[in-house]
Amino acid sequence: QVELVESGGGLVQAGGSLRLSCRVSGVAFSSLHMAWFRQATGKEQEFVAAIEWNDSETYYVDFVKGRFTISRDNTENTVFLQMTGLKREDTAIYYCAAKNHATGGEPSRTVLYHYWGRGTQVTISS
């Protein structure tokens, strides 16, 4: 059974930092393209960042470039999202997603992802 479990969310002040983690089990992590999405209350889910299965390339949505960093540790079956310079508009539930690297396609397309975590809440206060 494939499982993605996010952790690291919480309440921080604007300008602060958080590091999200997503641990994967039940599937060969090193073959997975990993991504983070988020969904704020009343808004559609949106792409945040992604990383190739072999760590060869990363992708970011424009509004997090320079503030967020995605990384992975294949020995720990974990993908991370380091978030700095947090803003109130970053408040959302953050979801980890995975797809087999052979799937291809745009990293931001949610329909391509086979596996999803349940999410972790990130709340930024002013």
mmCIF file of N, CA and C in Angstrom:
data_model
loop_
_atom_site.group_PDB
_atom_site.id
_atom_site.type_symbol
_atom_site.label_atom_id
_atom_site.label_comp_id
_atom_site.label_asym_id
_atom_site.label_seq_id
_atom_site.Cartn_x
_atom_site.Cartn_y
_atom_site.Cartn_z
ATOM 1 N N GLN A 1 0.843 -1.185 0.000
ATOM 2 C CA GLN A 1 0.000 0.000 0.000
ATOM 3 C C GLN A 1 0.884 1.243 0.000
ATOM 4 N N VAL A 2 0.646 2.109 -0.971
ATOM 5 C CA VAL A 2 1.436 3.331 -1.076
ATOM 6 C C VAL A 2 0.892 4.370 -0.103
ATOM 7 N N GLU A 3 1.809 5.007 0.595
ATOM 8 C CA GLU A 3 1.398 6.022 1.550
ATOM 9 C C GLU A 3 2.348 7.210 1.476
ATOM 10 N N LEU A 4 1.774 8.407 1.456
ATOM 11 C CA LEU A 4 2.524 9.649 1.511
ATOM 12 C C LEU A 4 2.054 10.389 2.759
ATOM 13 N N VAL A 5 2.983 10.720 3.627
ATOM 14 C CA VAL A 5 2.632 11.370 4.878
ATOM 15 C C VAL A 5 3.413 12.666 5.022
ATOM 16 N N GLU A 6 2.660 13.767 5.013
ATOM 17 C CA GLU A 6 3.280 15.078 5.175
ATOM 18 C C GLU A 6 3.403 15.441 6.649
ATOM 19 N N SER A 7 4.386 16.266 6.935
ATOM 20 C CA SER A 7 4.561 16.798 8.279
ATOM 21 C C SER A 7 5.301 18.119 8.181
ATOM 22 N N GLY A 8 5.318 18.857 9.290
ATOM 23 C CA GLY A 8 6.079 20.093 9.346
ATOM 24 C C GLY A 8 5.267 21.358 9.234
ATOM 25 N N GLY A 9 3.975 21.225 8.998
ATOM 26 C CA GLY A 9 3.141 22.416 8.935
ATOM 27 C C GLY A 9 2.967 23.041 10.303
ATOM 28 N N GLY A 10 2.377 24.236 10.314
ATOM 29 C CA GLY A 10 2.147 24.904 11.582
ATOM 30 C C GLY A 10 1.800 26.360 11.388
ATOM 31 N N LEU A 11 1.847 27.092 12.486
ATOM 32 C CA LEU A 11 1.527 28.516 12.490
ATOM 33 C C LEU A 11 2.821 29.296 12.683
ATOM 34 N N VAL A 12 3.110 30.196 11.743
ATOM 35 C CA VAL A 12 4.284 31.044 11.857
ATOM 36 C C VAL A 12 3.926 32.465 11.465
ATOM 37 N N GLN A 13 4.740 33.395 11.902
ATOM 38 C CA GLN A 13 4.517 34.796 11.534
ATOM 39 C C GLN A 13 5.045 35.065 10.127
ATOM 40 N N ALA A 14 4.478 36.074 9.526
ATOM 41 C CA ALA A 14 4.961 36.487 8.213
ATOM 42 C C ALA A 14 6.453 36.784 8.282
ATOM 43 N N GLY A 15 7.148 36.329 7.244
ATOM 44 C CA GLY A 15 8.589 36.472 7.207
ATOM 45 C C GLY A 15 9.332 35.273 7.764
ATOM 46 N N GLY A 16 8.618 34.394 8.412
ATOM 47 C CA GLY A 16 9.227 33.214 9.012
ATOM 48 C C GLY A 16 9.461 32.094 8.031
ATOM 49 N N SER A 17 9.877 30.952 8.568
ATOM 50 C CA SER A 17 10.228 29.796 7.739
ATOM 51 C C SER A 17 9.587 28.527 8.288
ATOM 52 N N LEU A 18 9.383 27.592 7.382
ATOM 53 C CA LEU A 18 8.932 26.259 7.748
ATOM 54 C C LEU A 18 9.577 25.264 6.793
ATOM 55 N N ARG A 19 9.747 24.054 7.270
ATOM 56 C CA ARG A 19 10.243 22.983 6.415
ATOM 57 C C ARG A 19 9.240 21.839 6.442
ATOM 58 N N LEU A 20 8.634 21.602 5.303
ATOM 59 C CA LEU A 20 7.699 20.494 5.181
ATOM 60 C C LEU A 20 8.439 19.232 4.737
ATOM 61 N N SER A 21 7.940 18.114 5.230
ATOM 62 C CA SER A 21 8.490 16.818 4.831
ATOM 63 C C SER A 21 7.359 15.928 4.337
ATOM 64 N N CYS A 22 7.690 15.036 3.442
ATOM 65 C CA CYS A 22 6.725 14.041 2.961
ATOM 66 C C CYS A 22 7.464 12.721 2.840
ATOM 67 N N ARG A 23 7.081 11.793 3.681
ATOM 68 C CA ARG A 23 7.722 10.488 3.663
ATOM 69 C C ARG A 23 6.848 9.520 2.874
ATOM 70 N N VAL A 24 7.481 8.774 1.995
ATOM 71 C CA VAL A 24 6.778 7.864 1.094
ATOM 72 C C VAL A 24 7.104 6.423 1.457
ATOM 73 N N SER A 25 6.091 5.584 1.438
ATOM 74 C CA SER A 25 6.294 4.162 1.674
ATOM 75 C C SER A 25 5.420 3.352 0.729
ATOM 76 N N GLY A 26 5.814 2.099 0.516
ATOM 77 C CA GLY A 26 5.013 1.194 -0.303
ATOM 78 C C GLY A 26 5.301 1.241 -1.788
ATOM 79 N N VAL A 27 6.269 2.062 -2.188
ATOM 80 C CA VAL A 27 6.611 2.177 -3.608
ATOM 81 C C VAL A 27 8.070 2.609 -3.691
ATOM 82 N N ALA A 28 8.703 2.300 -4.818
ATOM 83 C CA ALA A 28 10.113 2.651 -4.989
ATOM 84 C C ALA A 28 10.267 4.159 -5.136
ATOM 85 N N PHE A 29 10.676 4.798 -4.053
ATOM 86 C CA PHE A 29 10.732 6.264 -4.021
ATOM 87 C C PHE A 29 11.664 6.821 -5.086
ATOM 88 N N SER A 30 12.771 6.140 -5.322
ATOM 89 C CA SER A 30 13.772 6.659 -6.254
ATOM 90 C C SER A 30 13.274 6.701 -7.689
ATOM 91 N N SER A 31 12.133 6.089 -7.981
ATOM 92 C CA SER A 31 11.577 6.115 -9.334
ATOM 93 C C SER A 31 10.483 7.168 -9.488
ATOM 94 N N LEU A 32 10.231 7.908 -8.429
ATOM 95 C CA LEU A 32 9.120 8.836 -8.405
ATOM 96 C C LEU A 32 9.528 10.280 -8.659
ATOM 97 N N HIS A 33 8.755 10.940 -9.496
ATOM 98 C CA HIS A 33 8.784 12.386 -9.621
ATOM 99 C C HIS A 33 7.885 12.909 -8.506
ATOM 100 N N MET A 34 8.388 13.839 -7.706
ATOM 101 C CA MET A 34 7.660 14.327 -6.538
ATOM 102 C C MET A 34 7.273 15.786 -6.692
ATOM 103 N N ALA A 35 6.165 16.148 -6.049
ATOM 104 C CA ALA A 35 5.708 17.531 -6.154
ATOM 105 C C ALA A 35 4.980 17.959 -4.892
ATOM 106 N N TRP A 36 4.888 19.260 -4.739
ATOM 107 C CA TRP A 36 4.069 19.872 -3.705
ATOM 108 C C TRP A 36 3.008 20.734 -4.389
ATOM 109 N N PHE A 37 1.781 20.596 -3.896
ATOM 110 C CA PHE A 37 0.677 21.440 -4.299
ATOM 111 C C PHE A 37 0.107 22.070 -3.037
ATOM 112 N N ARG A 38 -0.726 23.067 -3.214
ATOM 113 C CA ARG A 38 -1.391 23.650 -2.051
ATOM 114 C C ARG A 38 -2.790 24.087 -2.425
ATOM 115 N N GLN A 39 -3.616 24.189 -1.396
ATOM 116 C CA GLN A 39 -4.982 24.657 -1.605
ATOM 117 C C GLN A 39 -5.394 25.529 -0.437
ATOM 118 N N ALA A 40 -5.688 26.774 -0.730
ATOM 119 C CA ALA A 40 -6.180 27.696 0.269
ATOM 120 C C ALA A 40 -7.698 27.589 0.334
ATOM 121 N N THR A 41 -8.243 27.999 1.448
ATOM 122 C CA THR A 41 -9.688 27.926 1.642
ATOM 123 C C THR A 41 -10.397 28.719 0.553
ATOM 124 N N GLY A 42 -11.330 28.069 -0.109
ATOM 125 C CA GLY A 42 -12.116 28.748 -1.123
ATOM 126 C C GLY A 42 -11.421 28.901 -2.466
ATOM 127 N N LYS A 43 -10.248 28.328 -2.605
ATOM 128 C CA LYS A 43 -9.499 28.453 -3.854
ATOM 129 C C LYS A 43 -9.186 27.070 -4.421
ATOM 130 N N GLU A 44 -8.821 27.065 -5.690
ATOM 131 C CA GLU A 44 -8.462 25.803 -6.327
ATOM 132 C C GLU A 44 -7.060 25.377 -5.917
ATOM 133 N N GLN A 45 -6.838 24.099 -6.040
ATOM 134 C CA GLN A 45 -5.516 23.574 -5.753
ATOM 135 C C GLN A 45 -4.519 24.123 -6.770
ATOM 136 N N GLU A 46 -3.300 24.454 -6.313
ATOM 137 C CA GLU A 46 -2.312 25.001 -7.228
ATOM 138 C C GLU A 46 -0.953 24.345 -7.022
ATOM 139 N N PHE A 47 -0.233 24.282 -8.098
ATOM 140 C CA PHE A 47 1.113 23.729 -8.091
ATOM 141 C C PHE A 47 2.074 24.659 -7.371
ATOM 142 N N VAL A 48 2.993 24.061 -6.604
ATOM 143 C CA VAL A 48 3.994 24.848 -5.901
ATOM 144 C C VAL A 48 5.400 24.538 -6.424
ATOM 145 N N ALA A 49 5.775 23.262 -6.384
ATOM 146 C CA ALA A 49 7.132 22.880 -6.786
ATOM 147 C C ALA A 49 7.174 21.390 -7.099
ATOM 148 N N ALA A 50 8.189 20.992 -7.873
ATOM 149 C CA ALA A 50 8.379 19.582 -8.198
ATOM 150 C C ALA A 50 9.855 19.288 -8.371
ATOM 151 N N ILE A 51 10.180 18.007 -8.256
ATOM 152 C CA ILE A 51 11.566 17.584 -8.399
ATOM 153 C C ILE A 51 11.600 16.250 -9.135
ATOM 154 N N GLU A 52 12.540 16.133 -10.057
ATOM 155 C CA GLU A 52 12.659 14.908 -10.840
ATOM 156 C C GLU A 52 13.114 13.738 -9.969
ATOM 157 N N TRP A 53 12.814 12.543 -10.449
ATOM 158 C CA TRP A 53 13.134 11.323 -9.713
ATOM 159 C C TRP A 53 14.619 11.203 -9.413
ATOM 160 N N ASN A 54 15.455 11.724 -10.325
ATOM 161 C CA ASN A 54 16.902 11.602 -10.130
ATOM 162 C C ASN A 54 17.525 12.917 -9.668
ATOM 163 N N ASP A 55 16.685 13.829 -9.203
ATOM 164 C CA ASP A 55 17.161 15.111 -8.671
ATOM 165 C C ASP A 55 17.836 15.966 -9.735
ATOM 166 N N SER A 56 17.570 15.682 -10.995
ATOM 167 C CA SER A 56 18.239 16.396 -12.080
ATOM 168 C C SER A 56 17.663 17.779 -12.342
ATOM 169 N N GLU A 57 16.427 17.990 -11.921
ATOM 170 C CA GLU A 57 15.794 19.266 -12.210
ATOM 171 C C GLU A 57 14.686 19.541 -11.199
ATOM 172 N N THR A 58 14.502 20.821 -10.929
ATOM 173 C CA THR A 58 13.409 21.252 -10.059
ATOM 174 C C THR A 58 12.562 22.279 -10.798
ATOM 175 N N TYR A 59 11.327 22.412 -10.366
ATOM 176 C CA TYR A 59 10.371 23.310 -10.997
ATOM 177 C C TYR A 59 9.642 24.071 -9.896
ATOM 178 N N TYR A 60 9.382 25.347 -10.177
ATOM 179 C CA TYR A 60 8.692 26.181 -9.198
ATOM 180 C C TYR A 60 7.660 27.061 -9.900
ATOM 181 N N VAL A 61 6.579 27.314 -9.187
ATOM 182 C CA VAL A 61 5.646 28.324 -9.659
ATOM 183 C C VAL A 61 6.274 29.678 -9.369
ATOM 184 N N ASP A 62 5.952 30.674 -10.174
ATOM 185 C CA ASP A 62 6.644 31.967 -10.084
ATOM 186 C C ASP A 62 6.570 32.592 -8.697
ATOM 187 N N PHE A 63 5.427 32.476 -8.048
ATOM 188 C CA PHE A 63 5.268 33.215 -6.800
ATOM 189 C C PHE A 63 6.019 32.616 -5.615
ATOM 190 N N VAL A 64 6.716 31.492 -5.806
ATOM 191 C CA VAL A 64 7.548 30.958 -4.718
ATOM 192 C C VAL A 64 9.029 30.934 -5.080
ATOM 193 N N LYS A 65 9.344 31.279 -6.309
ATOM 194 C CA LYS A 65 10.739 31.270 -6.718
ATOM 195 C C LYS A 65 11.564 32.204 -5.845
ATOM 196 N N GLY A 66 12.693 31.708 -5.388
ATOM 197 C CA GLY A 66 13.556 32.483 -4.527
ATOM 198 C C GLY A 66 13.191 32.394 -3.054
ATOM 199 N N ARG A 67 12.025 31.828 -2.756
ATOM 200 C CA ARG A 67 11.596 31.697 -1.357
ATOM 201 C C ARG A 67 11.502 30.234 -0.927
ATOM 202 N N PHE A 68 11.050 29.360 -1.830
ATOM 203 C CA PHE A 68 10.869 27.947 -1.510
ATOM 204 C C PHE A 68 11.921 27.109 -2.223
ATOM 205 N N THR A 69 12.324 26.025 -1.577
ATOM 206 C CA THR A 69 13.262 25.091 -2.181
ATOM 207 C C THR A 69 12.772 23.667 -1.968
ATOM 208 N N ILE A 70 12.646 22.928 -3.059
ATOM 209 C CA ILE A 70 12.275 21.524 -2.967
ATOM 210 C C ILE A 70 13.541 20.677 -3.053
ATOM 211 N N SER A 71 13.576 19.615 -2.261
ATOM 212 C CA SER A 71 14.713 18.705 -2.287
ATOM 213 C C SER A 71 14.227 17.313 -1.914
ATOM 214 N N ARG A 72 15.089 16.335 -2.086
ATOM 215 C CA ARG A 72 14.710 14.966 -1.757
ATOM 216 C C ARG A 72 15.894 14.219 -1.193
ATOM 217 N N ASP A 73 15.571 13.219 -0.396
ATOM 218 C CA ASP A 73 16.575 12.323 0.154
ATOM 219 C C ASP A 73 16.117 10.915 -0.157
ATOM 220 N N ASN A 74 16.721 10.320 -1.154
ATOM 221 C CA ASN A 74 16.280 8.994 -1.582
ATOM 222 C C ASN A 74 16.639 7.904 -0.581
ATOM 223 N N THR A 75 17.557 8.189 0.313
ATOM 224 C CA THR A 75 17.891 7.199 1.342
ATOM 225 C C THR A 75 16.837 7.184 2.448
ATOM 226 N N GLU A 76 16.110 8.296 2.563
ATOM 227 C CA GLU A 76 15.063 8.415 3.583
ATOM 228 C C GLU A 76 13.659 8.377 2.993
ATOM 229 N N ASN A 77 13.568 8.188 1.668
ATOM 230 C CA ASN A 77 12.255 8.157 0.994
ATOM 231 C C ASN A 77 11.426 9.401 1.322
ATOM 232 N N THR A 78 12.096 10.532 1.324
ATOM 233 C CA THR A 78 11.446 11.763 1.771
ATOM 234 C C THR A 78 11.732 12.917 0.817
ATOM 235 N N VAL A 79 10.705 13.712 0.598
ATOM 236 C CA VAL A 79 10.859 14.958 -0.145
ATOM 237 C C VAL A 79 10.562 16.105 0.814
ATOM 238 N N PHE A 80 11.284 17.196 0.614
ATOM 239 C CA PHE A 80 11.175 18.340 1.510
ATOM 240 C C PHE A 80 10.747 19.585 0.739
ATOM 241 N N LEU A 81 10.147 20.511 1.469
ATOM 242 C CA LEU A 81 9.877 21.833 0.928
ATOM 243 C C LEU A 81 10.303 22.846 1.985
ATOM 244 N N GLN A 82 11.436 23.479 1.738
ATOM 245 C CA GLN A 82 11.915 24.525 2.633
ATOM 246 C C GLN A 82 11.274 25.835 2.203
ATOM 247 N N MET A 83 10.558 26.460 3.126
ATOM 248 C CA MET A 83 9.826 27.683 2.814
ATOM 249 C C MET A 83 10.378 28.815 3.674
ATOM 250 N N THR A 84 10.794 29.881 3.035
ATOM 251 C CA THR A 84 11.294 31.052 3.736
ATOM 252 C C THR A 84 10.531 32.282 3.267
ATOM 253 N N GLY A 85 10.682 33.374 3.987
ATOM 254 C CA GLY A 85 9.994 34.589 3.601
ATOM 255 C C GLY A 85 8.500 34.400 3.447
ATOM 256 N N LEU A 86 7.919 33.664 4.367
ATOM 257 C CA LEU A 86 6.502 33.306 4.234
ATOM 258 C C LEU A 86 5.600 34.529 4.310
ATOM 259 N N LYS A 87 4.537 34.474 3.512
ATOM 260 C CA LYS A 87 3.570 35.558 3.431
ATOM 261 C C LYS A 87 2.202 35.025 3.822
ATOM 262 N N ARG A 88 1.299 35.922 4.167
ATOM 263 C CA ARG A 88 -0.044 35.498 4.548
ATOM 264 C C ARG A 88 -0.700 34.696 3.432
ATOM 265 N N GLU A 89 -0.403 35.084 2.193
ATOM 266 C CA GLU A 89 -1.029 34.389 1.065
ATOM 267 C C GLU A 89 -0.482 32.979 0.859
ATOM 268 N N ASP A 90 0.540 32.593 1.614
ATOM 269 C CA ASP A 90 1.029 31.209 1.563
ATOM 270 C C ASP A 90 0.205 30.284 2.449
ATOM 271 N N THR A 91 -0.726 30.854 3.197
ATOM 272 C CA THR A 91 -1.586 30.045 4.043
ATOM 273 C C THR A 91 -2.410 29.085 3.193
ATOM 274 N N ALA A 92 -2.302 27.792 3.507
ATOM 275 C CA ALA A 92 -2.985 26.773 2.716
ATOM 276 C C ALA A 92 -2.699 25.406 3.328
ATOM 277 N N ILE A 93 -3.416 24.427 2.817
ATOM 278 C CA ILE A 93 -3.043 23.044 3.094
ATOM 279 C C ILE A 93 -2.071 22.631 1.994
ATOM 280 N N TYR A 94 -0.944 22.094 2.385
ATOM 281 C CA TYR A 94 0.089 21.684 1.439
ATOM 282 C C TYR A 94 0.055 20.172 1.276
ATOM 283 N N TYR A 95 -0.006 19.745 0.027
ATOM 284 C CA TYR A 95 -0.096 18.334 -0.302
ATOM 285 C C TYR A 95 1.142 17.867 -1.044
ATOM 286 N N CYS A 96 1.567 16.693 -0.697
ATOM 287 C CA CYS A 96 2.644 16.010 -1.389
ATOM 288 C C CYS A 96 2.021 15.083 -2.438
ATOM 289 N N ALA A 97 2.642 15.008 -3.613
ATOM 290 C CA ALA A 97 2.125 14.149 -4.673
ATOM 291 C C ALA A 97 3.279 13.447 -5.378
ATOM 292 N N ALA A 98 2.969 12.292 -5.957
ATOM 293 C CA ALA A 98 4.009 11.512 -6.620
ATOM 294 C C ALA A 98 3.490 10.876 -7.898
ATOM 295 N N LYS A 99 4.373 10.761 -8.880
ATOM 296 C CA LYS A 99 4.053 10.021 -10.092
ATOM 297 C C LYS A 99 5.299 9.303 -10.574
ATOM 298 N N ASN A 100 5.072 8.214 -11.271
ATOM 299 C CA ASN A 100 6.210 7.500 -11.824
ATOM 300 C C ASN A 100 6.922 8.398 -12.827
ATOM 301 N N HIS A 101 8.226 8.385 -12.792
ATOM 302 C CA HIS A 101 8.989 9.313 -13.638
ATOM 303 C C HIS A 101 8.724 9.075 -15.123
ATOM 304 N N ALA A 102 8.267 7.885 -15.491
ATOM 305 C CA ALA A 102 7.996 7.593 -16.901
ATOM 306 C C ALA A 102 6.711 8.245 -17.394
ATOM 307 N N THR A 103 5.917 8.742 -16.489
ATOM 308 C CA THR A 103 4.638 9.344 -16.874
ATOM 309 C C THR A 103 4.830 10.579 -17.734
ATOM 310 N N GLY A 104 5.839 11.369 -17.410
ATOM 311 C CA GLY A 104 6.095 12.562 -18.196
ATOM 312 C C GLY A 104 5.027 13.615 -18.003
ATOM 313 N N GLY A 105 5.045 14.613 -18.880
ATOM 314 C CA GLY A 105 4.046 15.676 -18.826
ATOM 315 C C GLY A 105 4.467 16.836 -17.956
ATOM 316 N N GLU A 106 3.675 17.879 -17.984
ATOM 317 C CA GLU A 106 3.980 19.074 -17.206
ATOM 318 C C GLU A 106 3.900 18.774 -15.707
ATOM 319 N N PRO A 107 4.902 19.189 -14.948
ATOM 320 C CA PRO A 107 4.901 18.905 -13.505
ATOM 321 C C PRO A 107 3.714 19.514 -12.766
ATOM 322 N N SER A 108 3.123 20.551 -13.319
ATOM 323 C CA SER A 108 2.047 21.245 -12.627
ATOM 324 C C SER A 108 0.672 20.606 -12.826
ATOM 325 N N ARG A 109 0.572 19.614 -13.676
ATOM 326 C CA ARG A 109 -0.726 19.002 -13.964
ATOM 327 C C ARG A 109 -1.085 17.967 -12.906
ATOM 328 N N THR A 110 -2.095 18.274 -12.119
ATOM 329 C CA THR A 110 -2.474 17.400 -11.006
ATOM 330 C C THR A 110 -2.935 16.031 -11.478
ATOM 331 N N VAL A 111 -3.560 15.965 -12.653
ATOM 332 C CA VAL A 111 -4.131 14.695 -13.102
ATOM 333 C C VAL A 111 -3.062 13.643 -13.393
ATOM 334 N N LEU A 112 -1.812 14.065 -13.523
ATOM 335 C CA LEU A 112 -0.741 13.124 -13.834
ATOM 336 C C LEU A 112 -0.229 12.382 -12.611
ATOM 337 N N TYR A 113 -0.586 12.863 -11.435
ATOM 338 C CA TYR A 113 -0.018 12.296 -10.210
ATOM 339 C C TYR A 113 -0.850 11.115 -9.714
ATOM 340 N N HIS A 114 -0.162 10.035 -9.405
ATOM 341 C CA HIS A 114 -0.832 8.805 -9.007
ATOM 342 C C HIS A 114 -1.134 8.744 -7.520
ATOM 343 N N TYR A 115 -0.272 9.367 -6.742
ATOM 344 C CA TYR A 115 -0.373 9.225 -5.293
ATOM 345 C C TYR A 115 -0.381 10.600 -4.632
ATOM 346 N N TRP A 116 -1.177 10.701 -3.575
ATOM 347 C CA TRP A 116 -1.319 11.969 -2.849
ATOM 348 C C TRP A 116 -1.303 11.727 -1.351
ATOM 349 N N GLY A 117 -0.727 12.687 -0.628
ATOM 350 C CA GLY A 117 -0.829 12.668 0.813
ATOM 351 C C GLY A 117 -2.104 13.367 1.264
ATOM 352 N N ARG A 118 -2.321 13.392 2.572
ATOM 353 C CA ARG A 118 -3.532 14.000 3.116
ATOM 354 C C ARG A 118 -3.361 15.481 3.403
ATOM 355 N N GLY A 119 -2.137 15.952 3.364
ATOM 356 C CA GLY A 119 -1.915 17.375 3.521
ATOM 357 C C GLY A 119 -1.477 17.782 4.918
ATOM 358 N N THR A 120 -0.833 18.936 4.978
ATOM 359 C CA THR A 120 -0.441 19.529 6.249
ATOM 360 C C THR A 120 -0.763 21.020 6.190
ATOM 361 N N GLN A 121 -1.357 21.524 7.255
ATOM 362 C CA GLN A 121 -1.824 22.913 7.271
ATOM 363 C C GLN A 121 -0.657 23.866 7.553
ATOM 364 N N VAL A 122 -0.559 24.888 6.733
ATOM 365 C CA VAL A 122 0.397 25.969 6.951
ATOM 366 C C VAL A 122 -0.398 27.259 7.106
ATOM 367 N N THR A 123 -0.189 27.933 8.222
ATOM 368 C CA THR A 123 -0.908 29.178 8.493
ATOM 369 C C THR A 123 0.105 30.270 8.806
ATOM 370 N N ILE A 124 -0.006 31.366 8.080
ATOM 371 C CA ILE A 124 0.903 32.494 8.264
ATOM 372 C C ILE A 124 0.117 33.650 8.867
ATOM 373 N N SER A 125 0.590 34.140 9.987
ATOM 374 C CA SER A 125 -0.059 35.260 10.650
ATOM 375 C C SER A 125 0.700 36.555 10.359
ATOM 376 N N SER A 126 -0.013 37.654 10.446
ATOM 377 C CA SER A 126 0.618 38.945 10.172
ATOM 378 C C SER A 126 1.315 39.499 11.402
#
